[in-house]
Coordinates of C-alpha atoms (C1' of nucleotides) in Angstrom, one line a residue:
Chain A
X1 CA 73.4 -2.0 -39.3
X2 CA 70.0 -0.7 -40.3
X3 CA 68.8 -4.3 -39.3
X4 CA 70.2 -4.8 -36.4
X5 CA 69.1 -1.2 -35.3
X6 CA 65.4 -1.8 -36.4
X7 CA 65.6 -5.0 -34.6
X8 CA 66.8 -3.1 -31.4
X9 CA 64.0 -0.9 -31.3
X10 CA 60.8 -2.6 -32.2
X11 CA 62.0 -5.4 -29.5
X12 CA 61.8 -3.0 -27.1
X13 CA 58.1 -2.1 -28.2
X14 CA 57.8 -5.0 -28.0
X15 CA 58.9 -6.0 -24.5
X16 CA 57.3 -3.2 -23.0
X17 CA 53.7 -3.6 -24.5
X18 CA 54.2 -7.8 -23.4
X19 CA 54.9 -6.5 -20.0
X20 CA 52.0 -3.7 -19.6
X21 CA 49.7 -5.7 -21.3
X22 CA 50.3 -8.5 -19.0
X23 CA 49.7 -6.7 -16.2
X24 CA 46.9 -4.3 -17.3
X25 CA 45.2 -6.1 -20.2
X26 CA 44.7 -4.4 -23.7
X27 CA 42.2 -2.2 -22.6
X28 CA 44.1 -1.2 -19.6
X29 CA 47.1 0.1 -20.9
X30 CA 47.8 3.4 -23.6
X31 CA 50.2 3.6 -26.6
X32 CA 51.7 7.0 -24.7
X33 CA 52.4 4.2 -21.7
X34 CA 54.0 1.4 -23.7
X35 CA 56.4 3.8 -25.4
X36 CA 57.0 5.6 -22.1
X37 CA 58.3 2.4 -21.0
X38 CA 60.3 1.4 -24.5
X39 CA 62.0 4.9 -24.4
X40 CA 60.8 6.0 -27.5
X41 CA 58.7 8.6 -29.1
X42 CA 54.6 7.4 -29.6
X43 CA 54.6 7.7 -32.9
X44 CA 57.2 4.9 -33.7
X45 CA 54.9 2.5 -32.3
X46 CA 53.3 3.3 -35.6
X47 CA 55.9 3.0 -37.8
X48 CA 57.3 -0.1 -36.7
X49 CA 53.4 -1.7 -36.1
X50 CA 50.7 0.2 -37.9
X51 CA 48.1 -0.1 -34.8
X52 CA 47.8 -0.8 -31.1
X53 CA 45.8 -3.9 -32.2
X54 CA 48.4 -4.8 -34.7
X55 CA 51.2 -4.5 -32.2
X56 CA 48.8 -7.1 -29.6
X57 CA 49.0 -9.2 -32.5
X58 CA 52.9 -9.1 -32.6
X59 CA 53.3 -9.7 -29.3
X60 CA 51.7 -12.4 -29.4
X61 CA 52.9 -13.7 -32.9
X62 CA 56.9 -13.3 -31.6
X63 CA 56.9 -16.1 -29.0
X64 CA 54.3 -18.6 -29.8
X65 CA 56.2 -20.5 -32.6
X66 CA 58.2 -21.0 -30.3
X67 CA 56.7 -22.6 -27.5
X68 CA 54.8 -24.9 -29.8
X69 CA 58.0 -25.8 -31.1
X70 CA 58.8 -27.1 -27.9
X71 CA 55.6 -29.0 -26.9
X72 CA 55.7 -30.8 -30.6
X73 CA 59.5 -31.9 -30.2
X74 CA 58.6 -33.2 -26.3
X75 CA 55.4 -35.0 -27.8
X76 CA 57.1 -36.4 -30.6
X77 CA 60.2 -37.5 -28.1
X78 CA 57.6 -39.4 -25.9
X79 CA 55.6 -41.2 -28.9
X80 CA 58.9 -42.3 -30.4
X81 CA 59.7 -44.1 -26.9
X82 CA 56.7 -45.9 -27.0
X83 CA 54.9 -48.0 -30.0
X84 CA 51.9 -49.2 -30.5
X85 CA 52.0 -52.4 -27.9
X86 CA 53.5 -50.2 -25.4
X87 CA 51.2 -46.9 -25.7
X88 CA 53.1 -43.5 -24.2
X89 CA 51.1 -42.8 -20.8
X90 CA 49.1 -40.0 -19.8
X91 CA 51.2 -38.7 -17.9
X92 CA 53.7 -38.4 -20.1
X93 CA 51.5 -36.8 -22.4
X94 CA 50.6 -33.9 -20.2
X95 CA 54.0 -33.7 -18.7
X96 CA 55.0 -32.7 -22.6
X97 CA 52.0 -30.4 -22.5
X98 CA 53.4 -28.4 -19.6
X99 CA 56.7 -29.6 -18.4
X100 CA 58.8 -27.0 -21.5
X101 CA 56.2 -24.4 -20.3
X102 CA 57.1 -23.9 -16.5
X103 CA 60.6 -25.4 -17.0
X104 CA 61.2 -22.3 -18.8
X105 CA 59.6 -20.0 -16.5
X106 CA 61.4 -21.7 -13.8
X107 CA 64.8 -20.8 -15.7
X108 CA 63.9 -17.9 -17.4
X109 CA 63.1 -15.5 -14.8
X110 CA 61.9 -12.2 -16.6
X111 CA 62.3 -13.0 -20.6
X112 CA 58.8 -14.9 -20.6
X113 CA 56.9 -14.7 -17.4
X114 CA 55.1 -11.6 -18.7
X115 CA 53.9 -13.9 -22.1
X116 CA 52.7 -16.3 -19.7
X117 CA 50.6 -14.0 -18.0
X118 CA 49.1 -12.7 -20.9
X119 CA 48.1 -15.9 -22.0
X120 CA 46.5 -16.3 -19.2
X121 CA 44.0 -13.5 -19.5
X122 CA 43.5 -14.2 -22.9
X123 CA 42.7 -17.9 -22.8
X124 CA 39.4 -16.3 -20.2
X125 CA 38.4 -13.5 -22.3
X126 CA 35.8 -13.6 -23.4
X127 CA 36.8 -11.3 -26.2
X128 CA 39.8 -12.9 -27.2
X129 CA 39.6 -16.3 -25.8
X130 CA 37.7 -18.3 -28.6
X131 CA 39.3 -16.5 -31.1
X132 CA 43.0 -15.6 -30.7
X133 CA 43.8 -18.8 -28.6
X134 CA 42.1 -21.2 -31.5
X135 CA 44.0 -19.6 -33.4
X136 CA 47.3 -19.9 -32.1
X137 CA 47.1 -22.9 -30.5
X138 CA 44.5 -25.2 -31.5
X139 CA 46.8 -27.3 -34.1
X140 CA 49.1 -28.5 -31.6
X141 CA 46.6 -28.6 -29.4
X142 CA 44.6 -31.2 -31.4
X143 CA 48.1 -33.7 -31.9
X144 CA 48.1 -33.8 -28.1
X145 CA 44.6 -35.1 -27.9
X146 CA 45.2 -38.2 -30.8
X147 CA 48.0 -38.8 -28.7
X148 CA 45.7 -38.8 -25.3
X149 CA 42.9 -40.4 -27.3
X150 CA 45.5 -43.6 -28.2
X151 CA 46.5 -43.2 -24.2
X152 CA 42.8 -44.0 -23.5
X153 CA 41.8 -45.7 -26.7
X154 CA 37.9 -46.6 -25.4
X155 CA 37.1 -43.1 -24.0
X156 CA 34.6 -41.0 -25.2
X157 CA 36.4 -37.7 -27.2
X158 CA 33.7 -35.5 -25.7
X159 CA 35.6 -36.8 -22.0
X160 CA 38.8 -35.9 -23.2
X161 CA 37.5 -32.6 -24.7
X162 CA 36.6 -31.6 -21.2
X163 CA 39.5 -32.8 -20.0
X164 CA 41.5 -30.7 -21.9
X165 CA 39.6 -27.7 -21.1
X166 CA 39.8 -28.3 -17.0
X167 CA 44.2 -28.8 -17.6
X168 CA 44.0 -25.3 -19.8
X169 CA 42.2 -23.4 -17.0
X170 CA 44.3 -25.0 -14.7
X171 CA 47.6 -24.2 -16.4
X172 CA 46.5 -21.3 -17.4
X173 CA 46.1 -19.9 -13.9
X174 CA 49.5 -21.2 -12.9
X175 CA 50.7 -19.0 -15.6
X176 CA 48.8 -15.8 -14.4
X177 CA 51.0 -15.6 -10.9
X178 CA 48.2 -13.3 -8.9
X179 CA 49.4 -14.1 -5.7
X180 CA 46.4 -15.5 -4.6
X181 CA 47.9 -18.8 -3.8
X182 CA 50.7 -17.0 -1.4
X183 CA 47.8 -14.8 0.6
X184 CA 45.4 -18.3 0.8
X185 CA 48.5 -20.4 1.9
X186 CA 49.6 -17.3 4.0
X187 CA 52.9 -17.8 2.4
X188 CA 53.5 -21.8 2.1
X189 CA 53.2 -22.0 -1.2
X190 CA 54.3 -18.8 -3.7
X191 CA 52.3 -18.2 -7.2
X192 CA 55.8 -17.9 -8.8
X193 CA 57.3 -21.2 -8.0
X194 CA 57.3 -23.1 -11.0
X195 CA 58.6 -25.9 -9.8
X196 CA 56.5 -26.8 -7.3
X197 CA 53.8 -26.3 -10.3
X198 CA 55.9 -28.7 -12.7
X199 CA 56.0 -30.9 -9.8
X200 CA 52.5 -31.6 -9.2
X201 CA 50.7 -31.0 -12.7
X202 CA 50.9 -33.9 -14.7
X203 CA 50.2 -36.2 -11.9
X204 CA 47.2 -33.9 -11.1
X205 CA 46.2 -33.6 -14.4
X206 CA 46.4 -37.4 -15.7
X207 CA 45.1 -38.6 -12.9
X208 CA 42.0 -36.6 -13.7
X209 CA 41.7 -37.7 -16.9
X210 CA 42.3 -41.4 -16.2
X211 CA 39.0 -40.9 -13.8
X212 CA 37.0 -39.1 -16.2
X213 CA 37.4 -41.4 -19.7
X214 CA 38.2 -44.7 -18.0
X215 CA 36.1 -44.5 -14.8
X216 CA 36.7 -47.8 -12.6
X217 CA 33.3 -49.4 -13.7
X218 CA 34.5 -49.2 -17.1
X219 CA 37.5 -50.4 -16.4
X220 CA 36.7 -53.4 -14.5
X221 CA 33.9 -53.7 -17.7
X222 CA 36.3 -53.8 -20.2
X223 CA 38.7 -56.6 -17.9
X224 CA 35.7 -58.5 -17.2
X225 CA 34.1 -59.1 -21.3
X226 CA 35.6 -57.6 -24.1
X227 CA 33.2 -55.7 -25.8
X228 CA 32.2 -55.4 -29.6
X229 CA 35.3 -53.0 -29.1
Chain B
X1 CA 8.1 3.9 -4.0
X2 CA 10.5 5.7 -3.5
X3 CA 12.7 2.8 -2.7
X4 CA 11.5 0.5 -5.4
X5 CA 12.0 2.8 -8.2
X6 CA 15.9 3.6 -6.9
X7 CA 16.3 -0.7 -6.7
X8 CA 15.5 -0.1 -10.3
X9 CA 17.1 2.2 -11.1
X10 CA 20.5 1.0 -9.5
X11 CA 19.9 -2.8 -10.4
X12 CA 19.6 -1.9 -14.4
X13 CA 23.0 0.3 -14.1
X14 CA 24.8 -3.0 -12.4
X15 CA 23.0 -5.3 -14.9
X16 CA 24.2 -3.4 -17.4
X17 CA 27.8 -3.3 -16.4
X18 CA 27.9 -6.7 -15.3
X19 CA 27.4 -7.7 -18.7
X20 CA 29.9 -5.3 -20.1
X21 CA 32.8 -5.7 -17.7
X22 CA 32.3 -9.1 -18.1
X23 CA 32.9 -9.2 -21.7
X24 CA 35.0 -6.4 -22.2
X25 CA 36.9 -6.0 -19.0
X26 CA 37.0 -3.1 -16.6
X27 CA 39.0 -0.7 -18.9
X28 CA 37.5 -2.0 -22.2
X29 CA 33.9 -0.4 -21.0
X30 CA 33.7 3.1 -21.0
X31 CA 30.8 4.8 -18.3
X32 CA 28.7 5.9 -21.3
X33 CA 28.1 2.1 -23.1
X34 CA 27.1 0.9 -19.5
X35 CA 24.5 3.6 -18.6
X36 CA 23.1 3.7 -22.5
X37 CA 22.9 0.1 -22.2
X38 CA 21.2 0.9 -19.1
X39 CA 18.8 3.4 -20.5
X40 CA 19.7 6.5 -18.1
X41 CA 21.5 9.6 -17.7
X42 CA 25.5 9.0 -17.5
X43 CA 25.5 11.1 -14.7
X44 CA 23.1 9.0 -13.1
X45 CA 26.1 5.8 -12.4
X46 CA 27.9 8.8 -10.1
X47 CA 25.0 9.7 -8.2
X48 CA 23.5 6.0 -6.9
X49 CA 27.5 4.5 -7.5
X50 CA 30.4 7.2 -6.7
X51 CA 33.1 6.2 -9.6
X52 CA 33.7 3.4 -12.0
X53 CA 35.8 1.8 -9.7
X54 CA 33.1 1.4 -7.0
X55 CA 30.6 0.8 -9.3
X56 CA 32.8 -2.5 -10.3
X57 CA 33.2 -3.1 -6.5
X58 CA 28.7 -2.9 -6.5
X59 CA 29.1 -5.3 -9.1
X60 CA 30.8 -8.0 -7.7
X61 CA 29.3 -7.6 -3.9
X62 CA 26.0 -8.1 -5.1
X63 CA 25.9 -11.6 -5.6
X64 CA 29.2 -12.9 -4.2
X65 CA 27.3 -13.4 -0.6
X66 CA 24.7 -15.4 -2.1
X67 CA 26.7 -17.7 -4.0
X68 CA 28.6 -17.8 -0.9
X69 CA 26.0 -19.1 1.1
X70 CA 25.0 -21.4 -0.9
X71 CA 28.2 -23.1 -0.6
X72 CA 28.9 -23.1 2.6
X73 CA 25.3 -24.8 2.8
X74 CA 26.1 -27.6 0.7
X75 CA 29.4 -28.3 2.1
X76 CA 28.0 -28.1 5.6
X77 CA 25.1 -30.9 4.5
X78 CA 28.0 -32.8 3.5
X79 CA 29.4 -32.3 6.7
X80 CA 26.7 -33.6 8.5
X81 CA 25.9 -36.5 7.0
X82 CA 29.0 -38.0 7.9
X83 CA 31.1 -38.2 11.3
X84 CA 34.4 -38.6 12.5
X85 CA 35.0 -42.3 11.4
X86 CA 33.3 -41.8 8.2
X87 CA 34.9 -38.8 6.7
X88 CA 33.1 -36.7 3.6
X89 CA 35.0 -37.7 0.6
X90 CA 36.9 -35.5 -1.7
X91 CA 34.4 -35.9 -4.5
X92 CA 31.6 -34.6 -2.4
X93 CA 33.3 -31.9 -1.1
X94 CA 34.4 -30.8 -4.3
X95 CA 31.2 -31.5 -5.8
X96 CA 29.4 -29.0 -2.8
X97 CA 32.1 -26.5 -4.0
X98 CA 31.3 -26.4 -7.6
X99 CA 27.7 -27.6 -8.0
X100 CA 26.2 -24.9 -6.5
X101 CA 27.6 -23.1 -8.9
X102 CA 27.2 -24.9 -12.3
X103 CA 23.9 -25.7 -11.1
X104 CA 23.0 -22.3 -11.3
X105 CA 24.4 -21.8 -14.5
X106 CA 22.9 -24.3 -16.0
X107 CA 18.6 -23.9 -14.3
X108 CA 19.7 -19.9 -14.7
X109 CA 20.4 -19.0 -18.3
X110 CA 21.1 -15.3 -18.2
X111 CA 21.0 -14.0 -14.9
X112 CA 24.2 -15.4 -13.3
X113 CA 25.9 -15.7 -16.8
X114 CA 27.8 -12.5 -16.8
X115 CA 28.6 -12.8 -13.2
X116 CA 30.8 -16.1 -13.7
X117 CA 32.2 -14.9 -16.6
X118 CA 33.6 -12.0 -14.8
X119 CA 34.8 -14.0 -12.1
X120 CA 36.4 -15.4 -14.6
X121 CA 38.6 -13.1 -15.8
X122 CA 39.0 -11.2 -12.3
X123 CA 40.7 -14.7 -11.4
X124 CA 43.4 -14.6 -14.3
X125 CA 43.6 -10.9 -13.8
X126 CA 47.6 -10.0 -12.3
X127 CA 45.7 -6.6 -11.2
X128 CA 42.4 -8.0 -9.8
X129 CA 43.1 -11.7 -9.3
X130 CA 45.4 -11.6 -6.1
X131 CA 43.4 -9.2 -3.6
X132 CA 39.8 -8.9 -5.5
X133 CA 39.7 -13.0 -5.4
X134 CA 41.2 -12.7 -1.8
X135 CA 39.0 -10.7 -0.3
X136 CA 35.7 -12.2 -1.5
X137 CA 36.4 -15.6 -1.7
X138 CA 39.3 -16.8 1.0
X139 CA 36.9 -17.1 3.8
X140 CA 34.5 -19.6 1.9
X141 CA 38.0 -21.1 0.0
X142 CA 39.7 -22.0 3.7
X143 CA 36.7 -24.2 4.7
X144 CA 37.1 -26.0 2.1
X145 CA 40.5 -27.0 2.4
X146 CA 40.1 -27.9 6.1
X147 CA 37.5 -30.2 4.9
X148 CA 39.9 -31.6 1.9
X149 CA 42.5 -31.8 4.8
X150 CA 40.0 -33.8 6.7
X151 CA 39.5 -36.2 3.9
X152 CA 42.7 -36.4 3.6
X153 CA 44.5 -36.4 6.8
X154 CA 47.9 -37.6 6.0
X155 CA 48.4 -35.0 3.3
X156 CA 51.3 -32.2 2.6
X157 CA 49.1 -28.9 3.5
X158 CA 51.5 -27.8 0.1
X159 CA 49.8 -30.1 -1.8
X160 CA 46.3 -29.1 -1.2
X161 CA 47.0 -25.5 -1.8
X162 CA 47.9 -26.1 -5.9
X163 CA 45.4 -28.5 -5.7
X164 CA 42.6 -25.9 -5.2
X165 CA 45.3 -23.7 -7.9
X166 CA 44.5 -26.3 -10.0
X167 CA 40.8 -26.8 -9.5
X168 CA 40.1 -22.6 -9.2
X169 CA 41.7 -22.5 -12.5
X170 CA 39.8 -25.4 -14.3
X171 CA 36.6 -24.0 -12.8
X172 CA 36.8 -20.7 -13.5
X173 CA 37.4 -21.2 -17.3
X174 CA 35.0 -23.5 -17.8
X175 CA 33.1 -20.2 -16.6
X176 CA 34.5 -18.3 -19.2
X177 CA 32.5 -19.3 -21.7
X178 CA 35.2 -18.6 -24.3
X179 CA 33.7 -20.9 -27.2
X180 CA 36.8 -22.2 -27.6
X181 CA 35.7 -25.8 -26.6
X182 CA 33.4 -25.5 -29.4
X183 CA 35.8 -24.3 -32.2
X184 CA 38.4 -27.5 -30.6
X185 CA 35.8 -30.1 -30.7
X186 CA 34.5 -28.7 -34.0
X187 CA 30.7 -28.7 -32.4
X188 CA 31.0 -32.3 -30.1
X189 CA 31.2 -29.8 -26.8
X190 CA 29.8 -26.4 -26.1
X191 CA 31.4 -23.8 -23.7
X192 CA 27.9 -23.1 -21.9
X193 CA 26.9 -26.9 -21.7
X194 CA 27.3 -26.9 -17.8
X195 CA 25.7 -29.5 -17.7
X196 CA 28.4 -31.7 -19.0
X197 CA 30.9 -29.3 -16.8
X198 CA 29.0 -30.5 -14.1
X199 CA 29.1 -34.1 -14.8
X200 CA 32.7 -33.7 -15.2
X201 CA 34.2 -31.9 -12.8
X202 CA 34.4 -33.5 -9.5
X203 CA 35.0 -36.5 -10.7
X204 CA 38.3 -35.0 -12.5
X205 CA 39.2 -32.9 -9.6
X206 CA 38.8 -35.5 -7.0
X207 CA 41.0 -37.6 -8.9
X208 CA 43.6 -35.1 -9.1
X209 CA 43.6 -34.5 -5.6
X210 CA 43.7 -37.9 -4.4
X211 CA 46.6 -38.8 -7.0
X212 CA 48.7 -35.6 -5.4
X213 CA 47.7 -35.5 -1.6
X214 CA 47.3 -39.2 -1.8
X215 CA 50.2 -41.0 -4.0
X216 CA 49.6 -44.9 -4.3
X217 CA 53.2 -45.5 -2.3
X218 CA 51.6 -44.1 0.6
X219 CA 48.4 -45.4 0.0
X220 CA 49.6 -49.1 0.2
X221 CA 51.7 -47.8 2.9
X222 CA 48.8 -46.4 4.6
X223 CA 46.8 -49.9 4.0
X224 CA 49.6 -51.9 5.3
X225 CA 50.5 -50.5 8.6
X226 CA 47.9 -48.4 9.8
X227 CA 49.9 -45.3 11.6
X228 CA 49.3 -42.7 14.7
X229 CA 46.6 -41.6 13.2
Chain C
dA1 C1' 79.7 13.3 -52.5
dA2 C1' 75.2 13.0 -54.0
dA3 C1' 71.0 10.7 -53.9
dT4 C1' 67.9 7.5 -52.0
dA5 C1' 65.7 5.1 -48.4
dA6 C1' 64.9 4.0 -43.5
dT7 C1' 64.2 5.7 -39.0
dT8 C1' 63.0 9.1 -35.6
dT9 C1' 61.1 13.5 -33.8
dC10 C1' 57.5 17.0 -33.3
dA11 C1' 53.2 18.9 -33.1
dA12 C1' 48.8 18.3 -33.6
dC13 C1' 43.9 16.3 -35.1
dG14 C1' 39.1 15.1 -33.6
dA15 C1' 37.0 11.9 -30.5
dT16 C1' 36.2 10.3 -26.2
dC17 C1' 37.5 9.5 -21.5
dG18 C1' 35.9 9.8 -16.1
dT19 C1' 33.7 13.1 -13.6
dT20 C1' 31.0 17.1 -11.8
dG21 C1' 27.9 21.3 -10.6
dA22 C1' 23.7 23.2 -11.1
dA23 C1' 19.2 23.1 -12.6
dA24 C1' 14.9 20.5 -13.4
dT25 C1' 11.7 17.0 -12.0
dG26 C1' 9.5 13.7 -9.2
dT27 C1' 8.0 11.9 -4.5
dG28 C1' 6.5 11.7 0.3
dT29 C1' 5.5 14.5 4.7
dT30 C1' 3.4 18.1 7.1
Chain D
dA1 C1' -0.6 24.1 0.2
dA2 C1' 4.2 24.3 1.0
dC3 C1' 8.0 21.8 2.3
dA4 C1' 12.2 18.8 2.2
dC5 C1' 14.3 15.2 0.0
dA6 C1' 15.5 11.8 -3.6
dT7 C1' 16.2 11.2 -8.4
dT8 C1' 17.1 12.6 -13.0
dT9 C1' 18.6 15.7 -16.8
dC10 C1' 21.7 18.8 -19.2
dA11 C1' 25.8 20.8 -20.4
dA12 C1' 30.3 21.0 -19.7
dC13 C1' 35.3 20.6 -17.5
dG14 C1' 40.2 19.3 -18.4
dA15 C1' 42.7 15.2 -19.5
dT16 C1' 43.9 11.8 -22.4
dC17 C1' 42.8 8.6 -26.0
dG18 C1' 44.5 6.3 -30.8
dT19 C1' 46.4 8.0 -34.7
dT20 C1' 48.7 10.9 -38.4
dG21 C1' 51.4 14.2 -41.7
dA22 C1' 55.3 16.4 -42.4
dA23 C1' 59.8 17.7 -41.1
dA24 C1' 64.3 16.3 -39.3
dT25 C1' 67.7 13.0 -38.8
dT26 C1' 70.4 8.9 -39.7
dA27 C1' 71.9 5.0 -42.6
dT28 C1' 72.6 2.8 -47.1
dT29 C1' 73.5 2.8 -52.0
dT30 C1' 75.2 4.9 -56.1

DNA sequence: AAATAATTTCAACGATCGTTGAAATGTGTT
DNA sequence: AACACATTTCAACGATCGTTGAAATTATTT
């Protein structure tokens, strides 16, 4: 019971400082705040966590196994499709990049929308960004580009490096739901509807990175005389 | 004298707290590390700006009109080297909306740094990003798209609008400056090589675009049986 | 039931926050 | 010279910051 009731309450620190420091940043939002909002007294917050930059680290900590989780099992669901004769396609790649992402936003109204937008603001921090998303994301990070690299076997990595870091910024923004997009589009399209996102990303995406590592003179190259290659 | 000394004054208070916003984030910057960082009285930041928040405001209207300007200028040379029957391709006008920029970066070392690297996180920001990125940049943003419209006449208006999602998000990382290219690549890329950005980018985005707003169905249908239009 | 451990409450610490009024200094005009 | 005005310095205001020790309460084990 003691579990279950120590469980109960540091979720709810939990929640709380996800949601405020999603919206205000880690800077922008006090310890008094974030246990205003849990319903419980300041000082638990350092019981439970011993510091407001230990309790960042949690909330990020508590949901990113999962998602990676996600994004290895699609990967590894595409590349077992395919073999080596019949490569997986970029698209499909990406769409395993981003498609458990926004499928779980789209579904999951509340429970993760505020993680999202955290990651966003971390992943253009330039406190935080290098750091905390190398961290946490770089290993699965790095299986998706082999997997792009065998996609586009005669690009050049530093291509696909840049690649990668246009489709962050661009998921990333997606995921920050400012409600630019609705004032631009004067309400045709909505920051929040992750479905439209999911809809257009991967197309978007791979069709950027088929133009940036196998450009059409390339291409045509590489039709034309095999190279040394 | 009078005047020149206040210009100094007041342009080494927002140098000062460009850099530091930028890199800490409104709230992570306290008044005091901006105007000791500035070499002047603290009381000196209420007297030429009124508060912290308008001092952030200074910040950001100082250069946003001439980085404005210069893109309306490229896009607008664009414009008229071509005509109705020969329409300015998407690579040029995304080229006119992001070289101006990277350009900069890249001739500029430290002056514009900071700046973009604000932008940055302003963009991802659910606090700022909706109305600050709004109200500076929506004006500039609109052309655009009437122009990418224009290139692409047959087009879902939908489309084009998380297109530029797409694009605003890739660009503004590659802004941020993070350092987390580097860590990924393990050294092939750098973060501030805009250069490469620069290279990079249009070609990317264009693609993108053109594989959203312009799906090869259509295309071949387009090709076939010339419509209205 | 007694004892031990886990959790929660309460009150406070020194430090620092954004901001301000008033005095001191500098500058340009008569 | 005396004046008005812009700029800078200095000291301080109340509020709030992250954090903590110790007491009070609740839960678990003996």
């Amino acid at each position: 019971m003691a579990q279950k009731k120590k469980k109960a309450t540091s979720d709810r620190i939990l929640n709380a400082a996800e949601r405020l420091f999603a919206q205000h940043g880690f800077d922008g939002v006090t310890m008094r705040q974030i246990m205003r909002a849990a319903g419980a007294d300041v000082a638990l917050a350092y019981y439970h966590f011993k510091s407001k930059r230990d309790l960042f680290d949690a909330v990020m900590l508590r949901r990113v196994e999962v998602v990676n989780e996600m994004r290895l099992q699609a990967l590894e669901r595409v590349e077992r499709s395919h073999d080596k004769d019949d490569p997986a396609t970029v698209e499909e790649i990406i769409a395993a990049f981003v498609h458990p992402l926004l499928d779980q936003l789209a579904r999951n109204q509340e429970e993760w929308r505020h993680y999202y937008a955290l990651i966003a603001q971390i992943n253009n921090s330039p406190e935080f960004g290098g750091a905390v998303m190398t961290k946490y994301f770089d290993p699965l990070v790095r299986r998706f580009i082999q997997a792009l690299r065998r996609a586009m076997p005669d690009s050049d990595p530093a291509d696909i490096f840049w690649g990668y870091q246009f489709l962050s910024g661009a998921l990333t923004l997606t995921f920050a739901e400012t409600g630019r997009l609705d004032n631009l589009s004067e309400g045709l399209c909505r920051s929040d509807d992750m479905d439209a996102a999911n809809a257009r990303m991967p197309a978007f995406i791979a069709a950027g990175f088929r133009a940036l590592c196998m450009p059409k003179p390339k291409l045509a190259q590489l039709k034309a005389k095999p190279k040394k290659k």
